[in-house]
Amino acid sequence: MTAIKETNFSFLKQTNFYKGKVRDVYTINNQFMAMVVTDRISAFDVVLPEAIPFKGQVLNQIAAKFLGATKDIVPNWVIDVPDEMVTIGRICEPFKVEMVIRGYLAGHAWREYSAGKRSVCGVALPDGLKENDKLPNPIITPTTKASVGHDEDISKEDILAKGIVSVADYTHLENYTYALYERGTQMAAERGLILVDTKYEFGKVGSDIYLIDEIHTPDSSRYFYAEGYADRQDRNEPQKQLSKEFVRKWLIENGFQGKDGQTIPVMSAEIVNSISDRYIELYEQITGDQFVKNETADVVSRIEKNVADSISKLLSA
């Protein structure tokens, strides 16, 4: 299969097109959107030069599974999943924050902590923690949702003081975030995994709040293997994990963290294939299903037809 780096469709009653870091989003009749999850990969808010085969299929199918499994907690944006790489859903006005929740001290939070900080997004952390330690309780560490450039850490207090989200809406977002993380943690445990941290995005239609985008995928979440976790912590060894963190670590080791003047390292075929394998591994681990590679000869034409058929049905409904 050829990795899908970008699409350029023109659908019936298409009113807008937006190219994100990973997704190509088509607005239809200003009523709903068709989100094509491409095989692009980003890290440190930079799109890397090589696309990863089957990554889009992995992300879209995991998101579909978890959105379906959490709609009793909060309604979500999904209307149809007409293709392995596409979700069609209602248009929501997104909140300008991402709700990041952490149950363990890893990734960005650990980098901040190891630099001497004892507060992340206004949330105090105790002394004496090691990388990947379980936190006393899950914490929410929001970020701004930047349309261009890097997302930035922000505290709850600043969000409310600046009026980015109302007090009433933020209370709902917090409650949904804790409940979704609890459900995700339970589902991960059933598969022998630990949901370390993740992020959720929300939007509104009128006064109703919806869960949008993807959830519990390797692009939005970090997982550890539960077996051996405690022993590895006791021995101060790295945790065995399933997430995009290994891509970030590879970039850091090769002198790239998305900063000005830095050059993205060359992504060899070996690196690209290893990233693809890790995404498929996570899919099978977290869903318990065998991943079936959709190796259609002309993937772009398949996507276009499946989306066009779905749009036709939705417009005529």
XYZ file of C-alpha atoms in Angstrom:
317
model
C 0.000 0.000 0.000
C 1.150 3.505 -0.812
C 0.963 5.765 2.225
C -1.554 8.578 1.767
C 0.202 11.889 2.332
C -2.647 14.136 1.188
C -5.961 14.170 -0.610
C -7.530 16.645 -2.988
C -11.179 15.768 -3.485
C -14.161 17.816 -4.652
C -17.346 16.408 -3.151
C -20.992 17.208 -3.797
C -21.958 20.452 -2.017
C -18.455 20.850 -0.576
C -18.181 24.269 1.051
C -14.728 24.239 2.616
C -11.473 22.311 2.910
C -8.949 22.372 5.734
C -5.606 20.589 5.871
C -4.490 19.866 9.419
C -1.293 18.258 10.636
C -2.658 14.773 10.046
C -6.235 15.157 8.740
C -7.791 16.520 5.572
C -11.203 17.917 6.481
C -13.965 18.522 3.932
C -16.999 20.590 4.957
C -20.193 19.512 3.224
C -23.108 21.926 2.780
C -22.026 23.646 6.010
C -23.833 20.780 7.769
C -21.199 18.173 8.464
C -17.574 17.342 7.793
C -15.729 14.412 6.269
C -12.442 13.871 8.075
C -9.856 11.867 6.135
C -7.172 10.555 8.488
C -4.096 10.537 6.249
C -0.846 8.692 6.910
C 0.981 11.922 7.753
C 2.733 11.938 11.120
C 3.587 14.919 13.301
C 5.776 15.401 16.342
C 6.622 18.567 18.271
C 3.814 20.175 16.215
C 5.780 19.604 12.990
C 4.624 17.352 10.147
C 7.429 14.916 9.353
C 8.493 14.422 5.733
C 7.534 10.758 5.360
C 4.041 9.282 5.666
C 3.528 6.040 7.607
C 1.679 3.178 5.839
C -1.580 2.139 7.576
C -1.254 4.840 10.246
C -4.443 6.595 9.133
C -6.386 3.341 9.120
C -5.113 2.508 12.612
C -6.031 5.903 14.054
C -9.473 6.082 12.474
C -10.468 2.552 13.483
C -9.249 2.918 17.077
C -11.037 6.262 17.397
C -14.256 4.774 16.010
C -14.104 1.934 18.533
C -13.557 4.181 21.549
C -15.998 6.871 20.470
C -18.617 4.158 20.207
C -17.654 2.784 23.619
C -17.943 6.159 25.390
C -21.059 7.749 23.876
C -22.968 6.884 27.048
C -20.671 9.323 28.891
C -20.830 12.211 26.422
C -22.330 12.436 22.914
C -19.777 12.635 20.108
C -19.574 14.136 16.662
C -19.672 10.898 14.618
C -22.429 10.286 12.044
C -20.813 7.664 9.787
C -17.522 5.816 9.243
C -17.744 5.091 5.508
C -14.122 4.069 5.038
C -11.299 2.684 7.155
C -9.599 6.101 6.939
C -12.618 8.420 7.145
C -15.123 9.632 9.707
C -18.064 11.876 8.834
C -19.618 13.892 11.628
C -21.558 16.952 12.725
C -19.879 20.328 12.682
C -19.167 21.620 16.185
C -17.688 24.897 17.374
C -14.519 23.631 19.082
C -13.431 24.843 22.485
C -10.039 26.544 22.209
C -8.446 24.230 24.754
C -7.423 20.584 24.748
C -8.134 18.662 27.924
C -4.972 16.695 28.671
C -5.254 14.241 31.567
C -2.330 12.436 33.160
C -2.304 9.488 35.524
C 1.476 9.045 35.427
C 4.509 11.335 35.298
C 5.665 10.841 31.717
C 6.435 12.688 28.503
C 6.085 16.462 28.612
C 5.122 16.494 32.302
C 8.261 14.524 33.194
C 10.456 16.828 31.084
C 9.038 19.804 32.999
C 9.405 18.026 36.350
C 12.975 16.883 35.667
C 13.863 20.494 34.816
C 12.927 21.388 38.393
C 9.345 22.541 37.985
C 6.875 21.328 40.614
C 3.772 22.684 38.937
C 2.334 21.798 35.528
C -0.514 23.992 34.219
C -1.074 25.278 37.727
C -1.311 21.783 39.223
C 1.153 21.165 42.057
C 3.242 17.990 42.015
C 4.998 16.466 45.032
C 8.754 16.105 45.341
C 10.459 12.749 45.033
C 8.743 11.391 41.934
C 10.545 9.379 39.276
C 9.836 9.242 35.583
C 6.721 7.146 34.869
C 5.601 7.026 38.525
C 1.859 6.834 39.065
C 0.510 10.156 40.305
C -1.487 10.279 43.566
C -4.553 11.143 41.447
C -5.073 11.870 37.744
C -4.482 15.529 36.926
C -5.812 17.707 34.116
C -3.130 19.814 32.413
C -4.864 21.761 29.621
C -3.223 23.278 26.579
C -4.361 26.041 24.298
C -5.560 24.829 20.907
C -3.393 26.758 18.468
C -4.595 27.106 14.865
C -0.999 27.843 13.873
C 2.201 26.903 15.703
C 2.622 25.192 19.027
C -0.051 24.431 21.604
C 0.852 25.987 24.940
C 0.330 24.864 28.529
C -2.316 26.865 30.359
C -3.868 26.631 33.805
C -7.540 26.261 34.609
C -7.370 29.597 36.370
C -6.052 31.369 33.255
C -8.647 29.690 31.026
C -11.434 31.023 33.231
C -9.840 34.423 33.873
C -9.362 35.039 30.138
C -12.866 33.834 29.343
C -11.581 31.163 26.940
C -14.191 28.784 28.383
C -17.062 29.687 30.708
C -17.095 28.369 34.259
C -20.179 26.250 33.574
C -18.765 24.715 30.391
C -15.353 24.082 31.951
C -16.995 22.197 34.804
C -18.625 19.912 32.227
C -15.338 19.478 30.353
C -13.558 18.496 33.559
C -16.229 15.989 34.537
C -16.296 14.457 31.049
C -12.490 14.259 30.983
C -12.256 12.383 34.279
C -15.061 9.998 33.266
C -13.588 9.322 29.822
C -10.150 8.684 31.299
C -11.643 6.269 33.827
C -13.422 4.371 31.036
C -10.269 4.364 28.908
C -8.237 3.112 31.877
C -10.694 0.260 32.451
C -10.656 -0.763 28.793
C -6.862 -0.603 28.666
C -6.563 -2.759 31.799
C -8.708 -5.420 30.144
C -6.044 -5.605 27.436
C -3.076 -5.660 29.836
C -2.267 -1.998 29.271
C -2.027 1.172 31.347
C -3.496 4.379 29.893
C -0.758 6.752 31.031
C -2.075 10.028 29.661
C -4.354 11.216 26.908
C -6.159 14.269 25.572
C -9.746 15.057 24.674
C -11.208 17.783 22.504
C -14.745 19.065 22.797
C -17.066 21.302 20.803
C -20.562 22.737 20.975
C -23.663 22.734 18.814
C -25.903 25.362 20.347
C -25.746 24.674 24.069
C -24.870 20.975 23.677
C -21.315 19.734 24.255
C -19.894 16.982 22.049
C -16.690 14.971 22.160
C -14.849 15.607 18.884
C -11.758 14.445 17.018
C -10.152 11.103 17.978
C -9.708 9.491 21.387
C -7.403 6.886 22.904
C -5.238 6.538 19.794
C -1.416 6.454 19.798
C -1.419 10.029 18.495
C -3.468 11.304 21.428
C -2.489 8.853 24.184
C 0.371 7.015 25.825
C 0.134 3.396 26.968
C 2.415 1.215 29.098
C 2.291 -2.558 29.294
C 0.916 -3.417 32.734
C 2.922 -6.633 33.071
C 6.311 -5.770 34.567
C 5.449 -2.106 35.161
C 6.194 -2.209 38.905
C 9.409 -4.182 38.459
C 10.683 -1.792 35.814
C 9.941 1.169 38.088
C 11.743 -0.485 41.006
C 14.791 -1.084 38.808
C 14.650 2.426 37.307
C 14.275 0.929 33.835
C 12.364 2.482 30.922
C 8.784 1.349 30.624
C 7.642 -0.787 27.719
C 5.189 1.490 26.019
C 2.900 1.886 23.064
C 2.663 5.515 22.013
C 4.163 8.088 19.698
C 6.759 8.891 22.368
C 9.280 6.573 20.706
C 9.085 8.809 17.607
C 9.746 11.892 19.741
C 12.676 10.166 21.446
C 14.156 9.164 18.086
C 13.873 12.770 16.924
C 15.443 14.117 20.144
C 18.328 11.636 19.852
C 18.884 12.933 16.331
C 18.900 16.579 17.368
C 15.345 17.661 16.614
C 12.701 19.026 18.993
C 10.832 21.332 16.624
C 12.917 24.355 17.559
C 14.027 27.067 15.143
C 17.145 26.159 13.204
C 16.820 22.414 13.776
C 16.642 20.001 10.850
C 14.347 16.997 10.753
C 16.513 13.857 10.511
C 16.276 11.614 7.458
C 13.537 9.020 7.851
C 14.853 5.802 6.329
C 12.572 3.043 5.021
C 13.546 1.051 8.109
C 12.404 3.830 10.441
C 9.152 4.335 8.505
C 8.328 0.610 8.561
C 9.171 0.312 12.255
C 6.793 3.187 13.061
C 4.068 1.506 10.992
C 4.632 -1.765 12.850
C 4.330 -0.003 16.213
C 1.031 1.599 15.225
C -0.366 -1.773 14.145
C 0.920 -3.339 17.385
C -0.961 -0.762 19.423
C -4.138 -1.320 17.423
C -4.079 -5.049 18.134
C -3.111 -4.607 21.767
C -5.683 -1.987 22.679
C -8.611 -3.345 20.635
C -7.952 -7.056 20.967
C -8.715 -7.364 17.251
C -6.378 -8.497 14.496
C -5.462 -5.607 12.228
C -6.510 -6.242 8.635
C -4.408 -4.222 6.216
C -6.630 -2.734 3.560
C -4.239 -3.005 0.638
C -6.547 -1.681 -2.058
C -4.483 -0.910 -5.144
C -5.930 2.598 -5.493
C -6.627 3.769 -1.952
C -7.385 7.361 -2.970
C -10.127 6.288 -5.376
C -11.598 3.940 -2.766
C -11.753 6.728 -0.189
C -13.297 9.167 -2.674
C -16.027 6.715 -3.699
C -16.893 5.653 -0.139
C -17.114 9.238 1.078
C -19.102 10.381 -1.958
C -21.614 7.564 -1.465
C -22.031 8.427 2.219
C -22.439 12.146 1.497
C -25.101 11.404 -1.114
C -27.089 9.373 1.412
C -26.758 12.003 4.131
C -27.846 14.854 1.851
C -30.864 12.935 0.642
C -31.943 11.802 4.108
